[in-house]
Rosetta silent file (secondary structure, phi, psi, omega in degrees, C-alpha in Angstrom):
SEQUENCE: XXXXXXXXXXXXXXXXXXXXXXXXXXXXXXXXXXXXXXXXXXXXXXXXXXXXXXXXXXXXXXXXXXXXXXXXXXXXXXXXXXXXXXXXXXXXXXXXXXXXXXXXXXXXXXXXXXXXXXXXXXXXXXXXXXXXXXXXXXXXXXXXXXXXXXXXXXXXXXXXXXXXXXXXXXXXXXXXXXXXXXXXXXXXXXXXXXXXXXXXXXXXXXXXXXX
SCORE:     score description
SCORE:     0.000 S_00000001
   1 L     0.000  -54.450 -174.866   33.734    8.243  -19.974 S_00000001
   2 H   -72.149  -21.342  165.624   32.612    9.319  -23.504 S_00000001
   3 H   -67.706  -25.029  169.327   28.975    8.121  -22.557 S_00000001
   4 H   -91.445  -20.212  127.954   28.883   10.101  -19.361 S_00000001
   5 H   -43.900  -91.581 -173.000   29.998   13.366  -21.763 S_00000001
   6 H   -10.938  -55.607 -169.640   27.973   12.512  -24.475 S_00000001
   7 H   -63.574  -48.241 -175.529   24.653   12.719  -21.460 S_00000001
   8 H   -63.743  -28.436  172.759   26.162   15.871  -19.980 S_00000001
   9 H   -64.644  -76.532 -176.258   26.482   17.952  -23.388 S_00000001
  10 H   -16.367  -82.354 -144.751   23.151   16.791  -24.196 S_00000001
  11 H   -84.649   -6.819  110.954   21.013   17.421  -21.495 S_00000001
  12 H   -15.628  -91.469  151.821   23.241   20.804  -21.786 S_00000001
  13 H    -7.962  -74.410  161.354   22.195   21.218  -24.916 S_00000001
  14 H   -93.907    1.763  168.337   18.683   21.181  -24.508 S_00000001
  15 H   -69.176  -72.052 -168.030   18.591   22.846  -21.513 S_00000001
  16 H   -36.518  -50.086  171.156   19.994   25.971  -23.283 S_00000001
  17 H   -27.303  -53.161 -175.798   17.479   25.449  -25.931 S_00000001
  18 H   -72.641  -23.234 -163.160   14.872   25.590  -23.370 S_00000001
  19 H   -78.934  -22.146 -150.670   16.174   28.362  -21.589 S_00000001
  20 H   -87.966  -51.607  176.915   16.593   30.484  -25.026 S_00000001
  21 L   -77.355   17.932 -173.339   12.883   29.672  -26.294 S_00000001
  22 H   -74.080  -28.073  175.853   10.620   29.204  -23.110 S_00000001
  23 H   -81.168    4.810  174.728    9.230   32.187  -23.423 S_00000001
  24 H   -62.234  -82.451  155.748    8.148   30.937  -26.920 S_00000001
  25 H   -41.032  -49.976  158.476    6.786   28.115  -25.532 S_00000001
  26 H   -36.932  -61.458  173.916    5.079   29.491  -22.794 S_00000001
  27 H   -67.344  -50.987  149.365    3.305   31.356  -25.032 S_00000001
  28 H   -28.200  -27.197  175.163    2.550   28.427  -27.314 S_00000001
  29 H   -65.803  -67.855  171.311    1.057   26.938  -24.172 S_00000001
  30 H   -56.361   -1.782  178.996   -1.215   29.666  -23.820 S_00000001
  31 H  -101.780  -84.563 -172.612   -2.364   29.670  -27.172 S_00000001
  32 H   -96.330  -27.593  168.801   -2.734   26.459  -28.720 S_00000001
  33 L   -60.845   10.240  161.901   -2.803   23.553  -25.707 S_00000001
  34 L   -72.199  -35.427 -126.274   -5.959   22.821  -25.839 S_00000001
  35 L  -117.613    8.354 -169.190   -5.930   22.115  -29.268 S_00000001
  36 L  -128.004   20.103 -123.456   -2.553   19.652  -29.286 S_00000001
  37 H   -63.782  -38.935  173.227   -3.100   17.246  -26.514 S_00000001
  38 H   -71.718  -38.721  154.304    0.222   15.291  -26.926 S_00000001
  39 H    -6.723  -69.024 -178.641    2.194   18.043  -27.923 S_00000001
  40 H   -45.995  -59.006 -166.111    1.457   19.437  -24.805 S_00000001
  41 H   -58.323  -13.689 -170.149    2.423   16.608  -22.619 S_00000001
  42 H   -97.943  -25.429  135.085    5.623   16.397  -24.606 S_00000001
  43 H   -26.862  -67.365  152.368    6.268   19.934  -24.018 S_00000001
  44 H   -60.338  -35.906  159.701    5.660   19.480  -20.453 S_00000001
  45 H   -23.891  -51.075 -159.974    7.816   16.631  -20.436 S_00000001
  46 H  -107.842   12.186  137.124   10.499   18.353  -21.192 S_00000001
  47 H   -65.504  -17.429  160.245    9.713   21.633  -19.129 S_00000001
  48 H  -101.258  -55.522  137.848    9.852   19.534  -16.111 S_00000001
  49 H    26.089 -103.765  169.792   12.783   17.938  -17.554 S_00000001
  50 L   -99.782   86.181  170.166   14.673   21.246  -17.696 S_00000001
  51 L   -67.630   73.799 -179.632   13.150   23.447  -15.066 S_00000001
  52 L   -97.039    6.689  165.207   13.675   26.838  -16.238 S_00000001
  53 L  -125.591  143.823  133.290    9.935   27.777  -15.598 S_00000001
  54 L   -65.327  138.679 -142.448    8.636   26.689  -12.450 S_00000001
  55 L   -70.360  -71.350  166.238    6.604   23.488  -12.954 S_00000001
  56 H    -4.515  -55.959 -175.128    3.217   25.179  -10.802 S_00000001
  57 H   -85.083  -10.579  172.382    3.040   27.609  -13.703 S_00000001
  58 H   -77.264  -47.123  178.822    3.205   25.503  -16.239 S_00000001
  59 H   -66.841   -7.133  156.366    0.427   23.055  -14.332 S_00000001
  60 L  -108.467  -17.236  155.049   -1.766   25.996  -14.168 S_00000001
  61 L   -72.632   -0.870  178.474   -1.682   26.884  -17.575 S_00000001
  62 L   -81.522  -64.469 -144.628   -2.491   23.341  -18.777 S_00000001
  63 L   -63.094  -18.472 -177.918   -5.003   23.094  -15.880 S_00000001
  64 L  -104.109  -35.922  148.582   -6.784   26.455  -17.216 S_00000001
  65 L   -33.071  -74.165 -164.842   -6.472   24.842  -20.839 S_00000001
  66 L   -78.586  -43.622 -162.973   -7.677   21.573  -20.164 S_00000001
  67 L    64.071  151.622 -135.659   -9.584   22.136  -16.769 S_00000001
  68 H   -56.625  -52.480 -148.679   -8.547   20.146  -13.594 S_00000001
  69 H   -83.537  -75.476 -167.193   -9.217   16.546  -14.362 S_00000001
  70 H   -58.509  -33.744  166.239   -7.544   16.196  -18.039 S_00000001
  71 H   -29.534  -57.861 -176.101   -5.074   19.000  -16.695 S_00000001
  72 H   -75.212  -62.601 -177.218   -3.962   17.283  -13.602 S_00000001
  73 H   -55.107  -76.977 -177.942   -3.285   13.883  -16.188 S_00000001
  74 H   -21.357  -75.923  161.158   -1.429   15.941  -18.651 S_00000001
  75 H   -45.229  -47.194  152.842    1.136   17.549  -16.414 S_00000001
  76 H   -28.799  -55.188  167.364    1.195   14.450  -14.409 S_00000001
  77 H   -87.899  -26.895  159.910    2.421   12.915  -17.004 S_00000001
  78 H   -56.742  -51.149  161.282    5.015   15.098  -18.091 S_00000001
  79 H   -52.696  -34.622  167.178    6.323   15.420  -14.680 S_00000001
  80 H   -48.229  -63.703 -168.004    6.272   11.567  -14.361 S_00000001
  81 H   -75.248  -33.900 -179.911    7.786   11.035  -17.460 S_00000001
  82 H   -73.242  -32.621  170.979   10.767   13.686  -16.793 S_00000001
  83 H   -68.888  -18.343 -178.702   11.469   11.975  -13.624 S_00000001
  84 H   -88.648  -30.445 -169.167   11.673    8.491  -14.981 S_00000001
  85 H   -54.952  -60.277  143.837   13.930    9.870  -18.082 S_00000001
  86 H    -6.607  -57.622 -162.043   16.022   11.798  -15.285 S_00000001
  87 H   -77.632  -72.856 -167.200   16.364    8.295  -12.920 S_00000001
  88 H   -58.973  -10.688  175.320   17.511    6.252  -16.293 S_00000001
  89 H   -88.928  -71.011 -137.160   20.546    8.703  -17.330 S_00000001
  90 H   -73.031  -62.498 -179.847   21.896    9.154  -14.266 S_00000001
  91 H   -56.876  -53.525 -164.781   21.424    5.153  -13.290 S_00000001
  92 H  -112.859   28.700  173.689   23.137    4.141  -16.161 S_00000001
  93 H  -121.694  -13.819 -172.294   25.780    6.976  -16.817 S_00000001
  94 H  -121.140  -13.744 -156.623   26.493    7.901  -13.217 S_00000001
  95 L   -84.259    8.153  155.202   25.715    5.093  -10.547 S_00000001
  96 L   -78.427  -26.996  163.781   29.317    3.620  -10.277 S_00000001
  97 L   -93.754  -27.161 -173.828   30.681    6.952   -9.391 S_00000001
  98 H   -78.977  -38.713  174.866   27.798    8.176   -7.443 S_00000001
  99 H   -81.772  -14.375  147.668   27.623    5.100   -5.230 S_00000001
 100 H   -27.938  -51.414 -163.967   31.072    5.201   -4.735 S_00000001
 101 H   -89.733  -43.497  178.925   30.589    8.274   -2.998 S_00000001
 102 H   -52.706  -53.232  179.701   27.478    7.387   -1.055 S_00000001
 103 L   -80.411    1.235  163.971   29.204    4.215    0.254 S_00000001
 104 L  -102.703    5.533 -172.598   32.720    6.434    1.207 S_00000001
 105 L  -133.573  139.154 -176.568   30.949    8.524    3.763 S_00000001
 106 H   -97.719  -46.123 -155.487   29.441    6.349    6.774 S_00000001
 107 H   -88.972   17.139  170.227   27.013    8.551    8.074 S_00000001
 108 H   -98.553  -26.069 -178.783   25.670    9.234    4.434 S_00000001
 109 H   -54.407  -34.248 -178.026   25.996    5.621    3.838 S_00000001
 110 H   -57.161  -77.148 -173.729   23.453    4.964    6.956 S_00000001
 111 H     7.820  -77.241 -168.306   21.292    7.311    5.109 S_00000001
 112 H   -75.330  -30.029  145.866   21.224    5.661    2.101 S_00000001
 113 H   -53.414  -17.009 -176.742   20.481    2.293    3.639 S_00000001
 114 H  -108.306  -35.379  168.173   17.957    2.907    5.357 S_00000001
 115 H   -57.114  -25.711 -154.153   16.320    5.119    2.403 S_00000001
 116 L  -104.693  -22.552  161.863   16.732    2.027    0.075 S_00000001
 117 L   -55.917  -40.693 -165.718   15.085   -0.304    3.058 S_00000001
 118 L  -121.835   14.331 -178.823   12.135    2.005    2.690 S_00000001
 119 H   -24.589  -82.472 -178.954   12.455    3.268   -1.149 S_00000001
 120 H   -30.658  -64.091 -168.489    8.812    3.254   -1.618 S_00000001
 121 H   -57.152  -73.415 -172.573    7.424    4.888    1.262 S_00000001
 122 H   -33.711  -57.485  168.646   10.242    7.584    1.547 S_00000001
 123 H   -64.144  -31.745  119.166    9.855    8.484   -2.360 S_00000001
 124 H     7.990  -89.413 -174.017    6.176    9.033   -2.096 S_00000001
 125 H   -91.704   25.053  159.751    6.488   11.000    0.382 S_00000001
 126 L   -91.419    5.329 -179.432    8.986   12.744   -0.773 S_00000001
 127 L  -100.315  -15.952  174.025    6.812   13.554   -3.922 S_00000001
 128 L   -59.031  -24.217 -173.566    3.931   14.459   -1.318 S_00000001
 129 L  -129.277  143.964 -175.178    5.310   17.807   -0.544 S_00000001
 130 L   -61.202  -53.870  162.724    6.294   20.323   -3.093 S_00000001
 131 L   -52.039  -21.435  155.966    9.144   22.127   -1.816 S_00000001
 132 L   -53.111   79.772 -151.318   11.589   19.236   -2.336 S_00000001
 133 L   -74.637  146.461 -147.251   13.232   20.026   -5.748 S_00000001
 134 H   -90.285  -23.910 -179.602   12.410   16.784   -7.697 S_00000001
 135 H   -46.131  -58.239 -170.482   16.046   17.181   -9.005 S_00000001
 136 H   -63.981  -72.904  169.437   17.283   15.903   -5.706 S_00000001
 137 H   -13.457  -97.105  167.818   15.043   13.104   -5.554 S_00000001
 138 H     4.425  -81.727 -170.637   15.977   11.702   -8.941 S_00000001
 139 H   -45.621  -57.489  165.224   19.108   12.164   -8.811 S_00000001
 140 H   -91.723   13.536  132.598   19.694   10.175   -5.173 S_00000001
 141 H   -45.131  -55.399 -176.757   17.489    7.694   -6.428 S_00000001
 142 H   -69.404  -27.811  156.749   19.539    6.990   -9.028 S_00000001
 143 L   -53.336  -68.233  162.999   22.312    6.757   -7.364 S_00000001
 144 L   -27.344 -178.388 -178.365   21.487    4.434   -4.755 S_00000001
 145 L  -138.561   80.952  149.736   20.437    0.854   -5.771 S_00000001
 146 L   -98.606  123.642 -152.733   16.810    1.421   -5.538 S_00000001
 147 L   -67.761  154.450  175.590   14.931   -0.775   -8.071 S_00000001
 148 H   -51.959  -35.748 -170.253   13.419    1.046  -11.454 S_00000001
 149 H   -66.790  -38.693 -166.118   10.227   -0.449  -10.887 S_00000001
 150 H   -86.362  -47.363 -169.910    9.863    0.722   -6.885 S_00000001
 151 H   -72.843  -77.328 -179.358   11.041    4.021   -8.300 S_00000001
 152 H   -17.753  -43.254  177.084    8.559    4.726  -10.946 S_00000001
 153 H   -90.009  -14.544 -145.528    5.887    4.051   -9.271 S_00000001
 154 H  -109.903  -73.293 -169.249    6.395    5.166   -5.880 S_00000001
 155 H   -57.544  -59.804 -153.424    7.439    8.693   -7.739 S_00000001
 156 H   -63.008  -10.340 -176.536    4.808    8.862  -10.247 S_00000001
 157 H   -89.208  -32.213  162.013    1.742    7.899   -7.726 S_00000001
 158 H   -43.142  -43.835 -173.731    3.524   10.471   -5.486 S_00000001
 159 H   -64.464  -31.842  173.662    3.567   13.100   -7.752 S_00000001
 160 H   -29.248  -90.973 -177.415   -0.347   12.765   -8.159 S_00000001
 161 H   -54.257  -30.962 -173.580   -1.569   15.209   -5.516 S_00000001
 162 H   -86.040  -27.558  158.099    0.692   18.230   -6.046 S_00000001
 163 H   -40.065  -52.732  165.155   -0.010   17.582  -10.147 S_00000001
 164 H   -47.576  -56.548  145.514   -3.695   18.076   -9.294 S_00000001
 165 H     2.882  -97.115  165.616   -3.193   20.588   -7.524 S_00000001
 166 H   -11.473  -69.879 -173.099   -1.422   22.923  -10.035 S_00000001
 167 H   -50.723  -41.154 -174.489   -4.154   22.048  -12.423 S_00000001
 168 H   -58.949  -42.101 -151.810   -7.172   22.865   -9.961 S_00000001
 169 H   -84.082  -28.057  164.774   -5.726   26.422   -9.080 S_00000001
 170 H   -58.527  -39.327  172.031   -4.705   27.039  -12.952 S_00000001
 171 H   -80.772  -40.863  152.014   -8.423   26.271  -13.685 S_00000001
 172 H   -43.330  -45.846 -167.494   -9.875   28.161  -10.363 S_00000001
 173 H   -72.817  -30.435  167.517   -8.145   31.209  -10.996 S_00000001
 174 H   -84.530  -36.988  176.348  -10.198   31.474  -14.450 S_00000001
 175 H   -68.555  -49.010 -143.635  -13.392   29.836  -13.154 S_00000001
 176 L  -165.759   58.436  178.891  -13.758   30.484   -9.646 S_00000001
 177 H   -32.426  -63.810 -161.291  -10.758   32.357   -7.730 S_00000001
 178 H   -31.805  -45.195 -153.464  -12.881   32.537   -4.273 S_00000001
 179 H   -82.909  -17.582  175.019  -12.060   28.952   -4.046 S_00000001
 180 H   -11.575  -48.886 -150.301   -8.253   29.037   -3.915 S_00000001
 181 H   -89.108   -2.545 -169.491   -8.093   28.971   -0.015 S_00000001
 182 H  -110.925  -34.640 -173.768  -10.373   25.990    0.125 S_00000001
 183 H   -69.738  -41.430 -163.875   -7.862   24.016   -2.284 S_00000001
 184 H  -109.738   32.390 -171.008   -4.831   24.656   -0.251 S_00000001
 185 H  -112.233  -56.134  163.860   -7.063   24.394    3.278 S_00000001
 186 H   -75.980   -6.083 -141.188   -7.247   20.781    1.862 S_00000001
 187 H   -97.988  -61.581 -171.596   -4.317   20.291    0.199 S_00000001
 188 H   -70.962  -47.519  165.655   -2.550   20.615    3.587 S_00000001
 189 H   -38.501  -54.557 -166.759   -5.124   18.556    5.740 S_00000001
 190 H   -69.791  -44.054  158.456   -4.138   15.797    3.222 S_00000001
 191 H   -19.595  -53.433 -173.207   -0.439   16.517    3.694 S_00000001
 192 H   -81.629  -33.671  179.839   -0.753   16.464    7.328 S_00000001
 193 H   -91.750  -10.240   92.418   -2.592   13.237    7.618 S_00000001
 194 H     9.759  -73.911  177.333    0.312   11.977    5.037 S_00000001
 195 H   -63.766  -56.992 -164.068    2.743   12.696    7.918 S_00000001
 196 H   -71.828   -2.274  134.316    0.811   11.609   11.152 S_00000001
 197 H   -46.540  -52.883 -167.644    0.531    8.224    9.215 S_00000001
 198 H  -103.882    9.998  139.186    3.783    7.864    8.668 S_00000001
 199 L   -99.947   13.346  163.828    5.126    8.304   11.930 S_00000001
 200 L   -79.456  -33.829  137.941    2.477    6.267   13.559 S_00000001
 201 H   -39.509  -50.572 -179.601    3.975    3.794   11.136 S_00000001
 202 H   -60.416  -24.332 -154.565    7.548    4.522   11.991 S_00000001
 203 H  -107.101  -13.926  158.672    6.812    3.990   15.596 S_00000001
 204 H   -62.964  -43.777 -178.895    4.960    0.567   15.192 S_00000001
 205 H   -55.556  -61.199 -139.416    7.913   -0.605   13.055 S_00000001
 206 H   -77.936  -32.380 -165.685   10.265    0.704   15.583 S_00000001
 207 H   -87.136  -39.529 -168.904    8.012   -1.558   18.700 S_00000001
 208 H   -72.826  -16.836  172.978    7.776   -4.216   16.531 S_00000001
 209 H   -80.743  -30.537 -146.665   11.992   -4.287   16.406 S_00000001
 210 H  -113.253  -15.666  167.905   12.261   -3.689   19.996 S_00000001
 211 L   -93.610    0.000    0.000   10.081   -6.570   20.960 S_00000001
């Protein structure tokens, strides 16, 4: 009990922090991250962490810092790294009551069986599309009893293209706006071949059962 306090006050804590300084930071971003490289990342860390900026704006102000390639690593790794920090508190402060719950509802229980059959793939692509708040992920990762190792990696190689991303359009917008529409013209092509993969997958798996 006092260890499952203890996490919530923290991460409490430091939220507020973040929320009361960001724009402090923010502006520190814009100032000095070129000139700080770890700083930065531990900064991002913890702005993806506690998202009280959206993460996009952070990854184009690196990504206009830095320019796309070290940009896209930087943020990368701070998102990476808030999501693995994220998975371990909750896995070891929460997963006895949270699986509790998962495993008292049958048709969430299917869910979660079948998500945990297919941890990798599923976490990928749930880091493949942007609009999924990463919160959610995390969180029913951690619950579940999906291994650390298949999570890290699954998330942080997911996380990849929409990190790039950020960074290219954060660097475009100073170098070379015109190109925006060609970034997210591909962006989505790769997305899209990202899906029609994985049900062409789904439905071999599914023949390969049925036979």
């Amino acid at each position: 009990m006092f260890k499952k306090i203890g996490a919530v006050t923290l991460y409490i804590i430091i939220g507020y922090l973040l929320y009361i300084y960001g724009d402090q930071l923010i502006g520190w971003l814009n100032t000095y991250a070129r000139n700080y490289l770890l700083l930065t990342m531990i900064v991002a860390t913890l702005l993806s962490l506690f998202p009280i900026i959206p993460y996009p704006i952070i990854g184009g102000i690196v990504g206009a810092a830095f320019g796309p390639a070290l940009g896209a690593f930087v943020i990368w790794v701070g998102s990476s790294a808030a999501s693995i920090i994220m998975f371990l508190v909750v896995r070891f402060s929460f997963q006895d009551w949270g699986n509790a719950i998962l495993r008292n509802y049958k048709p969430l229980e299917k869910v979660t069986v079948l998500f945990e059959r297919n941890a990798f793939f599923a976490l990928f692509l749930s880091r493949l599309i942007p609009f999924i708040p990463s919160i959610i992920v995390n969180v029913y990762a951690a619950l579940s009893r999906v291994s650390f190792i298949n999570y890290a990696v699954a998330s942080s190689l997911g996380k990849m293209p929409s990190m790039m991303l950020f960074a290219i359009v954060g660097n475009t917008l100073v170098t070379n706006p015109r190109d925006l529409v060609l970034i997210f013209f591909f962006y989505l092509v790769f997305v899209g071949i990202v899906f029609v993969s994985y049900k062409l997958w789904k439905k071999r798996v599914l023949h390969l059962n049925e036979s």
